[in-house]
Short mmCIF file of C-alpha atoms and ligand atoms in Angstrom, two decimals:
data_model
loop_
_atom_site.label_atom_id
_atom_site.label_comp_id
_atom_site.label_asym_id
_atom_site.label_seq_id
_atom_site.Cartn_x
_atom_site.Cartn_y
_atom_site.Cartn_z
CA MET A 75 1.54 94.73 174.21
CA VAL A 76 -0.03 92.56 176.88
CA LYS A 77 -2.55 89.91 175.94
CA ALA A 78 -4.40 87.66 178.42
CA ILE A 79 -5.54 84.12 177.67
CA VAL A 80 -8.25 83.01 180.04
CA GLY A 81 -11.15 80.55 180.27
CA ALA A 82 -14.88 81.31 179.84
CA ASN A 83 -16.21 78.27 181.60
CA TRP A 84 -15.14 75.74 184.25
CA GLY A 85 -11.58 75.30 182.97
CA ASP A 86 -10.18 72.69 180.55
CA GLU A 87 -11.22 74.82 177.60
CA GLY A 88 -7.90 74.36 175.79
CA LYS A 89 -6.05 77.42 177.13
CA GLY A 90 -2.74 75.51 177.12
CA LYS A 91 -2.95 74.84 173.39
CA MET A 92 -3.92 78.44 172.65
CA THR A 93 -1.09 79.81 174.80
CA ASP A 94 1.44 77.43 173.25
CA MET A 95 0.26 78.61 169.82
CA LEU A 96 0.27 82.33 170.64
CA ALA A 97 3.60 81.97 172.49
CA GLN A 98 5.26 81.51 169.12
CA ASP A 99 5.00 85.31 168.68
CA ALA A 100 5.54 86.19 172.34
CA ASP A 101 8.61 87.35 174.23
CA ILE A 102 7.23 86.63 177.71
CA VAL A 103 4.57 84.22 179.08
CA ILE A 104 3.39 84.63 182.67
CA ARG A 105 1.39 82.44 185.02
CA PHE A 106 -0.44 84.83 187.34
CA GLN A 107 -2.66 82.69 189.60
CA GLY A 108 -3.44 79.19 190.77
CA GLY A 109 -1.09 76.33 191.30
CA ALA A 110 -0.51 72.71 190.48
CA ASN A 111 -4.19 71.88 191.00
CA ALA A 112 -5.02 72.13 187.31
CA GLY A 113 -3.14 71.25 184.20
CA HIS A 114 -2.74 72.46 180.67
CA THR A 115 -2.33 69.80 178.03
CA ILE A 116 -0.07 70.71 175.13
CA VAL A 117 0.71 68.76 172.00
CA ASN A 118 3.61 69.97 169.83
CA LYS A 119 6.68 68.73 167.97
CA TYR A 120 8.28 67.51 171.23
CA GLY A 121 5.32 65.33 172.23
CA LYS A 122 2.35 65.59 174.60
CA PHE A 123 2.79 67.37 177.93
CA ALA A 124 0.67 68.18 180.97
CA LEU A 125 1.95 71.42 182.50
CA HIS A 126 0.75 72.32 185.98
CA THR A 127 3.08 75.09 187.06
CA LEU A 128 5.34 76.01 184.15
CA PRO A 129 3.99 78.65 181.78
CA SER A 130 3.02 77.27 178.37
CA GLY A 131 5.78 79.33 176.70
CA VAL A 132 8.43 76.81 177.75
CA PHE A 133 8.41 75.21 174.32
CA SER A 134 9.54 78.37 172.53
CA GLU A 135 13.24 79.02 173.07
CA LYS A 136 13.02 82.79 172.78
CA VAL A 137 10.28 83.10 175.41
CA THR A 138 11.00 84.15 178.98
CA ASN A 139 8.60 82.29 181.28
CA ILE A 140 7.56 83.96 184.50
CA ILE A 141 5.94 82.52 187.61
CA GLY A 142 4.10 85.58 188.88
CA ASN A 143 3.55 86.67 192.47
CA GLY A 144 -0.10 85.50 192.31
CA VAL A 145 0.82 81.84 191.82
CA ALA A 146 0.79 79.13 194.51
CA LEU A 147 4.26 77.77 193.85
CA ASN A 148 4.92 74.12 194.62
CA ILE A 149 8.69 73.98 194.17
CA PRO A 150 9.17 70.16 193.95
CA ILE A 151 6.42 69.98 191.32
CA LEU A 152 8.00 72.83 189.35
CA PHE A 153 11.30 70.96 189.24
CA LYS A 154 9.68 67.68 188.35
CA GLU A 155 8.03 69.44 185.41
CA ILE A 156 11.31 70.98 184.28
CA GLN A 157 12.94 67.53 184.37
CA ASP A 158 10.01 66.03 182.55
CA ILE A 159 10.17 68.43 179.61
CA THR A 160 13.98 68.59 179.34
CA GLY A 161 14.05 64.77 179.56
CA LYS A 162 11.86 64.70 176.44
CA GLY A 163 14.24 66.91 174.46
CA VAL A 164 12.82 70.39 175.16
CA PRO A 165 15.69 72.89 175.67
CA MET A 166 15.96 74.19 179.27
CA PRO A 167 13.43 77.05 179.32
CA LYS A 168 14.24 80.61 180.33
CA LEU A 169 12.50 80.93 183.70
CA LEU A 170 12.00 83.70 186.25
CA ILE A 171 10.19 83.48 189.58
CA SER A 172 8.84 86.60 191.26
CA ASP A 173 10.56 87.26 194.59
CA ARG A 174 7.06 87.89 196.00
CA THR A 175 5.61 84.52 194.95
CA GLN A 176 4.47 82.44 197.90
CA MET A 177 5.30 78.78 198.37
CA VAL A 178 2.97 75.84 198.83
CA MET A 179 4.28 74.27 202.03
CA PRO A 180 4.19 70.50 202.64
CA TYR A 181 1.59 71.04 205.38
CA HIS A 182 -0.77 72.82 202.92
CA ILE A 183 -1.08 69.57 201.00
CA ASP A 184 -1.66 67.63 204.24
CA PHE A 185 -4.34 70.06 205.39
CA ASP A 186 -6.10 69.89 202.02
CA THR A 187 -6.13 66.08 202.20
CA TYR A 188 -7.30 65.94 205.84
CA GLU A 189 -10.04 68.52 205.26
CA GLU A 190 -11.44 66.70 202.22
CA ALA A 191 -11.51 63.49 204.29
CA ARG A 192 -13.19 65.30 207.20
CA LEU A 193 -15.88 66.75 204.89
CA ALA A 194 -16.37 63.31 203.32
CA GLY A 195 -19.55 63.40 201.18
CA LYS A 196 -19.76 67.20 201.43
CA SER A 197 -16.25 67.83 200.08
CA PHE A 198 -15.42 70.36 197.35
CA GLY A 199 -13.75 67.78 195.13
CA SER A 200 -10.35 69.35 195.78
CA THR A 201 -7.34 68.02 193.90
CA LYS A 202 -5.56 67.95 197.28
CA SER A 203 -2.74 70.12 195.95
CA GLY A 204 -2.87 72.39 198.99
CA ILE A 205 -4.34 75.34 197.09
CA ALA A 206 -7.18 76.32 199.44
CA PRO A 207 -4.99 76.11 202.61
CA PHE A 208 -2.26 78.01 200.74
CA TYR A 209 -4.48 80.97 199.78
CA SER A 210 -6.16 80.94 203.21
CA ASP A 211 -2.72 81.38 204.79
CA LYS A 212 -1.70 84.03 202.25
CA TYR A 213 -4.65 86.21 203.20
CA ALA A 214 -4.31 85.33 206.91
CA LYS A 215 -0.78 86.75 206.48
CA ILE A 216 1.01 83.59 207.56
CA GLY A 217 2.26 82.56 204.12
CA PHE A 218 5.91 82.43 203.04
CA GLN A 219 7.19 84.53 200.10
CA VAL A 220 10.23 83.07 198.32
CA ASN A 221 12.36 86.13 199.22
CA GLU A 222 12.13 85.06 202.87
CA LEU A 223 14.37 82.08 202.03
CA PHE A 224 17.16 84.51 201.19
CA GLY A 225 16.75 86.73 204.26
CA ASP A 226 17.68 86.32 207.91
CA GLU A 227 17.60 82.63 208.97
CA LYS A 228 16.74 83.47 212.56
CA ALA A 229 13.68 85.44 211.46
CA LEU A 230 12.60 82.56 209.22
CA LYS A 231 12.93 80.05 212.08
CA GLU A 232 10.87 82.31 214.34
CA LYS A 233 8.18 82.63 211.72
CA ILE A 234 8.10 78.85 211.25
CA ALA A 235 7.69 78.41 215.01
CA GLY A 236 4.80 80.90 215.09
CA VAL A 237 2.99 79.27 212.19
CA CYS A 238 3.52 75.76 213.59
CA GLN A 239 1.92 76.83 216.83
CA ILE A 240 -1.35 77.48 214.98
CA LYS A 241 -1.09 74.52 212.62
CA ASN A 242 -0.26 72.02 215.36
CA VAL A 243 -3.40 72.84 217.31
CA LEU A 244 -5.48 71.95 214.28
CA LEU A 245 -3.42 68.91 213.40
CA LYS A 246 -3.69 67.49 216.89
CA ASN A 247 -7.22 68.44 217.87
CA LEU A 248 -9.21 68.65 214.65
CA TYR A 249 -7.55 66.00 212.52
CA GLY A 250 -5.82 63.78 215.12
CA LYS A 251 -2.51 63.84 213.20
CA ASP A 252 1.19 64.26 214.05
CA GLU A 253 2.52 67.75 214.70
CA ILE A 254 4.88 69.51 212.26
CA ASP A 255 8.62 69.03 212.93
CA GLU A 256 9.97 72.62 212.79
CA GLN A 257 13.58 71.66 212.03
CA LYS A 258 12.52 69.32 209.24
CA LEU A 259 10.39 72.07 207.75
CA PHE A 260 13.30 74.53 207.92
CA ASP A 261 15.59 72.00 206.20
CA THR A 262 13.02 71.48 203.45
CA LEU A 263 12.87 75.24 202.89
CA MET A 264 16.67 75.38 202.62
CA GLU A 265 16.44 72.70 199.91
CA TYR A 266 13.84 74.82 198.10
CA LYS A 267 16.17 77.82 198.38
CA LYS A 268 18.96 76.01 196.52
CA MET A 269 16.55 74.86 193.83
CA ILE A 270 15.07 78.25 192.98
CA GLU A 271 18.00 80.61 193.64
CA PRO A 272 19.00 81.11 189.98
CA TYR A 273 15.50 82.16 188.96
CA VAL A 274 14.27 84.54 191.67
CA CYS A 275 14.10 88.28 190.89
CA ASP A 276 11.87 91.34 190.90
CA THR A 277 9.71 90.26 187.96
CA SER A 278 7.39 93.28 188.15
CA LEU A 279 10.38 95.53 187.42
CA TYR A 280 11.45 93.18 184.62
CA LEU A 281 7.94 93.42 183.17
CA TRP A 282 7.75 97.20 183.59
CA ASN A 283 10.88 97.51 181.46
CA ALA A 284 9.70 94.89 178.97
CA ILE A 285 6.41 96.76 178.47
CA LYS A 286 8.36 99.99 177.85
CA GLU A 287 10.45 98.17 175.25
CA GLY A 288 7.27 97.06 173.47
CA LYS A 289 7.69 93.34 174.12
CA ASN A 290 4.86 90.89 173.40
CA ILE A 291 3.59 89.56 176.70
CA LEU A 292 1.05 86.82 177.39
CA LEU A 293 -0.78 86.36 180.67
CA GLU A 294 -1.83 82.72 181.03
CA GLY A 295 -4.89 82.03 183.17
CA GLN A 296 -5.81 78.79 184.84
CA LEU A 297 -9.35 77.37 185.10
CA GLY A 298 -12.19 79.67 183.96
CA SER A 299 -14.64 82.44 184.87
CA LEU A 300 -17.08 80.14 186.65
CA LYS A 301 -14.38 79.03 189.10
CA ASP A 302 -13.56 82.60 190.13
CA PRO A 303 -14.00 83.08 193.90
CA ASP A 304 -15.98 86.33 193.43
CA HIS A 305 -17.84 85.89 190.17
CA GLY A 306 -18.06 82.09 189.90
CA ILE A 307 -20.26 79.42 191.42
CA TYR A 308 -19.19 80.14 195.01
CA PRO A 309 -18.33 78.14 197.09
CA MET A 310 -17.57 75.52 194.43
CA VAL A 311 -14.79 77.68 193.07
CA THR A 312 -11.03 77.81 193.16
CA SER A 313 -9.13 79.94 195.67
CA SER A 314 -7.55 82.55 193.39
CA SER A 315 -9.10 84.82 190.80
CA THR A 316 -9.30 83.30 187.33
CA LEU A 317 -10.09 86.61 185.64
CA ALA A 318 -7.92 88.57 183.22
CA ALA A 319 -8.21 91.61 185.49
CA TYR A 320 -6.35 89.70 188.18
CA GLY A 321 -3.54 89.19 185.67
CA ALA A 322 -2.42 92.73 186.42
CA ILE A 323 -2.13 91.95 190.12
CA GLY A 324 -0.81 88.41 189.86
CA ALA A 325 1.93 89.55 187.46
CA GLY A 326 2.53 93.03 188.89
CA ILE A 327 1.77 95.12 185.78
CA PRO A 328 -0.45 98.18 185.20
CA PRO A 329 -4.07 97.09 184.47
CA TYR A 330 -4.33 99.50 181.51
CA GLU A 331 -1.58 97.57 179.70
CA ILE A 332 -3.81 94.53 179.07
CA LYS A 333 -5.00 95.35 175.55
CA GLN A 334 -6.41 92.05 174.35
CA ILE A 335 -8.35 89.43 176.29
CA VAL A 336 -8.64 86.13 174.46
CA THR A 337 -11.29 84.08 176.20
CA VAL A 338 -11.14 80.39 175.43
CA CYS A 339 -14.54 78.78 175.12
CA LYS A 340 -15.04 75.08 174.43
CA ALA A 341 -17.60 73.95 171.81
CA TYR A 342 -19.31 71.77 174.46
CA SER A 343 -19.11 71.82 178.25
CA SER A 344 -17.09 69.89 180.81
CA ALA A 345 -16.47 70.47 184.49
CA VAL A 346 -14.60 68.88 187.34
CA GLY A 347 -15.43 68.98 191.03
CA ALA A 348 -18.79 69.61 192.64
CA GLY A 349 -21.28 72.42 191.92
CA ALA A 350 -24.27 73.24 189.72
CA PHE A 351 -23.78 72.39 186.05
CA VAL A 352 -27.03 73.21 184.26
CA SER A 353 -26.34 71.72 180.80
CA GLU A 354 -24.86 68.50 182.24
CA ILE A 355 -25.63 65.23 180.46
CA PHE A 356 -25.44 61.71 181.82
CA GLY A 357 -25.34 58.04 180.84
CA ASP A 358 -24.29 56.82 177.39
CA GLU A 359 -24.64 60.27 175.82
CA ALA A 360 -22.13 61.71 178.32
CA ASP A 361 -19.81 58.68 178.11
CA GLU A 362 -19.52 59.00 174.35
CA LEU A 363 -18.75 62.74 174.45
CA ARG A 364 -16.24 62.15 177.29
CA ARG A 365 -14.53 59.37 175.36
CA ARG A 366 -14.33 61.41 172.16
CA GLY A 367 -13.59 64.75 173.85
CA GLY A 368 -10.36 66.76 173.90
CA ASP A 369 -7.31 64.86 172.79
CA GLY A 370 -7.78 61.33 174.13
CA GLY A 371 -10.88 61.88 176.23
CA GLU A 372 -12.09 64.30 178.88
CA TYR A 373 -10.12 63.17 181.92
CA GLY A 374 -8.36 65.53 184.33
CA ALA A 375 -4.80 66.51 183.30
CA THR A 376 -3.77 66.54 186.99
CA THR A 377 -5.95 63.85 188.55
CA GLY A 378 -7.01 61.62 185.65
CA ARG A 379 -10.58 61.70 186.95
CA PRO A 380 -13.43 61.64 184.43
CA ARG A 381 -14.82 65.12 183.76
CA ARG A 382 -18.54 65.86 183.99
CA MET A 383 -19.93 66.50 180.49
CA GLY A 384 -22.61 68.79 179.05
CA TRP A 385 -23.84 70.61 175.95
CA PHE A 386 -22.63 74.11 175.15
CA ASP A 387 -24.13 76.58 177.60
CA CYS A 388 -24.81 80.01 176.06
CA VAL A 389 -25.95 81.48 179.40
CA ALA A 390 -22.83 80.49 181.31
CA SER A 391 -20.50 81.31 178.39
CA LYS A 392 -22.02 84.75 177.74
CA TYR A 393 -21.51 85.57 181.41
CA GLY A 394 -18.06 83.95 181.46
CA CYS A 395 -16.97 86.10 178.50
CA ARG A 396 -18.49 89.28 179.93
CA ILE A 397 -16.84 88.93 183.30
CA GLN A 398 -13.46 88.36 181.64
CA GLY A 399 -13.77 91.55 179.55
CA THR A 400 -13.39 89.52 176.36
CA THR A 401 -12.08 91.12 173.17
CA ASP A 402 -11.75 87.82 171.26
CA VAL A 403 -13.26 84.38 171.72
CA ALA A 404 -11.18 81.32 170.80
CA PHE A 405 -13.72 78.55 170.16
CA THR A 406 -12.03 75.21 170.77
CA VAL A 407 -12.42 71.46 170.37
CA LEU A 408 -15.05 71.92 167.69
CA ASP A 409 -13.78 68.90 165.72
CA VAL A 410 -15.00 66.58 168.50
CA LEU A 411 -18.68 67.28 167.70
CA GLY A 412 -18.43 65.89 164.15
CA TYR A 413 -20.00 62.55 165.16
CA LEU A 414 -23.38 63.96 166.21
CA ASP A 415 -26.52 63.97 164.02
CA GLU A 416 -27.98 66.75 166.11
CA ILE A 417 -26.35 69.02 168.68
CA PRO A 418 -28.36 70.40 171.59
CA VAL A 419 -27.32 73.84 172.86
CA CYS A 420 -28.44 75.36 176.16
CA VAL A 421 -29.92 78.77 175.28
CA GLY A 422 -31.65 79.68 178.55
CA TYR A 423 -32.25 78.68 182.15
CA ASP A 424 -35.71 77.89 183.44
CA ILE A 425 -35.82 78.95 187.08
CA ASP A 426 -39.18 78.36 188.78
CA GLY A 427 -40.97 78.57 185.44
CA LYS A 428 -39.27 81.78 184.27
CA VAL A 429 -36.69 81.62 181.48
CA THR A 430 -33.59 83.78 181.70
CA THR A 431 -30.46 84.18 179.60
CA GLU A 432 -28.54 85.88 182.44
CA PHE A 433 -26.35 83.74 184.70
CA PRO A 434 -27.76 83.77 188.25
CA VAL A 435 -26.22 83.51 191.74
CA THR A 436 -25.50 80.05 193.12
CA GLY A 437 -28.78 79.54 195.03
CA LEU A 438 -30.83 80.11 191.86
CA LEU A 439 -28.37 78.27 189.64
CA GLU A 440 -29.03 75.12 191.61
CA LYS A 441 -32.72 75.33 190.63
CA ALA A 442 -32.08 76.11 186.95
CA LYS A 443 -33.18 73.68 184.27
CA PRO A 444 -31.65 73.94 180.78
CA VAL A 445 -33.71 75.27 177.87
CA LEU A 446 -32.29 73.45 174.86
CA GLU A 447 -32.35 74.24 171.17
CA VAL A 448 -31.25 71.50 168.79
CA LEU A 449 -29.01 72.29 165.81
CA PRO A 450 -28.20 69.93 162.93
CA GLY A 451 -24.74 68.33 163.06
CA TRP A 452 -22.22 68.33 160.19
CA LYS A 453 -21.31 64.65 160.38
CA CYS A 454 -17.74 64.84 159.14
CA ASP A 455 -14.18 65.37 160.29
CA ILE A 456 -13.19 69.06 160.17
CA ARG A 457 -9.56 68.60 161.26
CA GLY A 458 -7.07 69.96 158.77
CA ILE A 459 -9.40 72.69 157.46
CA LYS A 460 -7.60 76.06 157.45
CA ASN A 461 -10.20 78.48 156.07
CA TYR A 462 -13.48 79.40 157.68
CA ALA A 463 -15.33 79.25 154.35
CA ASP A 464 -14.24 75.61 153.93
CA LEU A 465 -16.04 74.47 157.08
CA PRO A 466 -19.33 72.61 156.43
CA GLU A 467 -22.35 74.91 156.42
CA ASN A 468 -23.92 73.34 159.53
CA CYS A 469 -20.63 73.80 161.36
CA ARG A 470 -20.49 77.50 160.46
CA ASN A 471 -24.13 77.80 161.51
CA TYR A 472 -23.27 76.27 164.90
CA ILE A 473 -20.45 78.77 165.40
CA GLU A 474 -22.54 81.74 164.28
CA PHE A 475 -25.56 80.66 166.37
CA ILE A 476 -23.35 80.59 169.48
CA GLU A 477 -21.53 83.81 168.62
CA LYS A 478 -24.86 85.64 168.36
CA ARG A 479 -26.05 84.34 171.73
CA ILE A 480 -22.86 85.00 173.67
CA GLY A 481 -22.42 88.43 172.06
CA PHE A 482 -18.61 88.35 171.66
CA PRO A 483 -16.68 87.81 168.42
CA ILE A 484 -15.33 84.32 167.76
CA THR A 485 -12.10 85.22 165.97
CA MET A 486 -10.28 81.89 166.30
CA ILE A 487 -11.55 78.34 165.90
CA SER A 488 -9.51 75.40 167.11
CA ASN A 489 -10.21 72.22 165.14
CA GLY A 490 -7.60 69.89 166.64
CA PRO A 491 -5.15 69.68 169.54
CA SER A 492 -2.00 70.71 167.63
CA ARG A 493 -0.51 74.17 167.33
CA ASP A 494 -1.51 74.62 163.71
CA ASP A 495 -5.05 73.28 164.02
CA ILE A 496 -6.44 76.79 163.97
CA ILE A 497 -8.78 78.82 161.77
CA TYR A 498 -8.65 82.63 161.95
CA ARG A 499 -11.75 84.56 161.03
P1 LIG B 131 -6.73 73.89 179.56
O1 LIG B 131 -6.55 73.63 181.01
O2 LIG B 131 -7.72 74.97 179.30
O3 LIG B 131 -5.45 74.09 178.82
O4 LIG B 131 -7.39 72.58 178.95
P2 LIG B 131 -6.90 71.05 179.06
O5 LIG B 131 -5.53 70.95 178.60
O6 LIG B 131 -7.22 70.47 180.37
O7 LIG B 131 -7.93 70.38 178.09
C1 LIG B 131 -7.99 70.62 176.79
C2 LIG B 131 -7.81 69.29 176.06
O8 LIG B 131 -8.27 69.45 174.76
C3 LIG B 131 -6.37 68.87 175.92
O9 LIG B 131 -6.30 67.46 175.90
C4 LIG B 131 -5.96 69.44 174.56
O10 LIG B 131 -4.90 68.73 173.93
C5 LIG B 131 -7.22 69.28 173.81
N1 LIG B 131 -7.50 70.28 172.78
C6 LIG B 131 -7.28 71.62 172.79
N2 LIG B 131 -7.80 72.18 171.68
C7 LIG B 131 -8.35 71.16 170.97
C8 LIG B 131 -9.08 71.09 169.74
O11 LIG B 131 -9.35 72.09 169.07
N3 LIG B 131 -9.52 69.85 169.35
C9 LIG B 131 -9.27 68.72 170.08
N4 LIG B 131 -9.73 67.57 169.61
N5 LIG B 131 -8.62 68.75 171.24
C10 LIG B 131 -8.17 69.95 171.67
#
């Protein structure tokens, strides 16, 4: 059975914790898109970890972790992460890398950095991990799949020369930087080859067989619906699809095998990078929620930068869940709201005087003003509660109010960062 775990919002919803928890019953966990530009924070018996590239199943010894063909693979970062977790006592994880996965090249990171600097005030707020240049090259058909490292060296050198011809024009004329040294690049790729050799295989065949054997498989998404390049807040989006549907492509499995889509939805909103954020709050109100948020504050797992904060947005979350094809909502980080006397919730968007509950295209989104409804808080700590009925009444009312407006069943509630801080409904 294949299950996808994806985000309903702008990312940072707590997908890492949910995957780590659900991985306890899984045989295989797959990353199917994105790269080291975002991170999943996981707290378990080994400590606290920020994973950027490794699937969140690496903490369960029986799980096979797969880097799917849809991922932007930064090989040095992958190895740094492996060293980081094994150095903290986690057994060496079982890892497979699709032979069709493409590599983030050193020049992708340079281009990302130079382009953000060139755009200055109009930048996208990129994490400068090379993700946008990587996916641009993939679809321009000048990317490098890992299998090319194991093929004919002459062909690889010729391809490097061809790509450098294009890149060097930009480096020299647009950015005023040094050209790429072809031999140095080739040598770097040969280093990468040695590092990944034991892990590379045809993972789609492996998964085909695993599905036939009835294995439990998790697809782990990065970021959330609103960062999807097609259905999100374009152009302030990421460069690969964040939707469960793309899991089939980014892992190489039949789409009809994805039977459950667990969409992770945070009990308040946060976002990183630029773009419209209708329920955003500012000043002391935002600072307090940021400080209390998540596990140790709402600061980027990759960059450490403060996240933008907001109240729960029913319009964006309803859309985010719909576009994912949600079967179950996991409602996370609810414990954080226990300090508030009253909790505003965004229930509609006012666009030019008309109120809508449907998420609009970017041009209209920028004009939208939040319509807020205020719910009473529960003013206590809900961590440690295991049964839904034991939650304070106002807390249950908050959950049920939101469930009604988003229109998808909240079947799991996360009331703390650890694996067992979970309430099933
Ligand atoms: P992801 O990218 O979706 O995995 O999200 P992040 O890891 O960036 O952010 C989620 C943050 O919230 C992490 O620091 C988690 O440890 C933390 N977290 C996850 N679930 C809960 C929860 O239910 N309560 C609290 N307090 N923190 C949580």
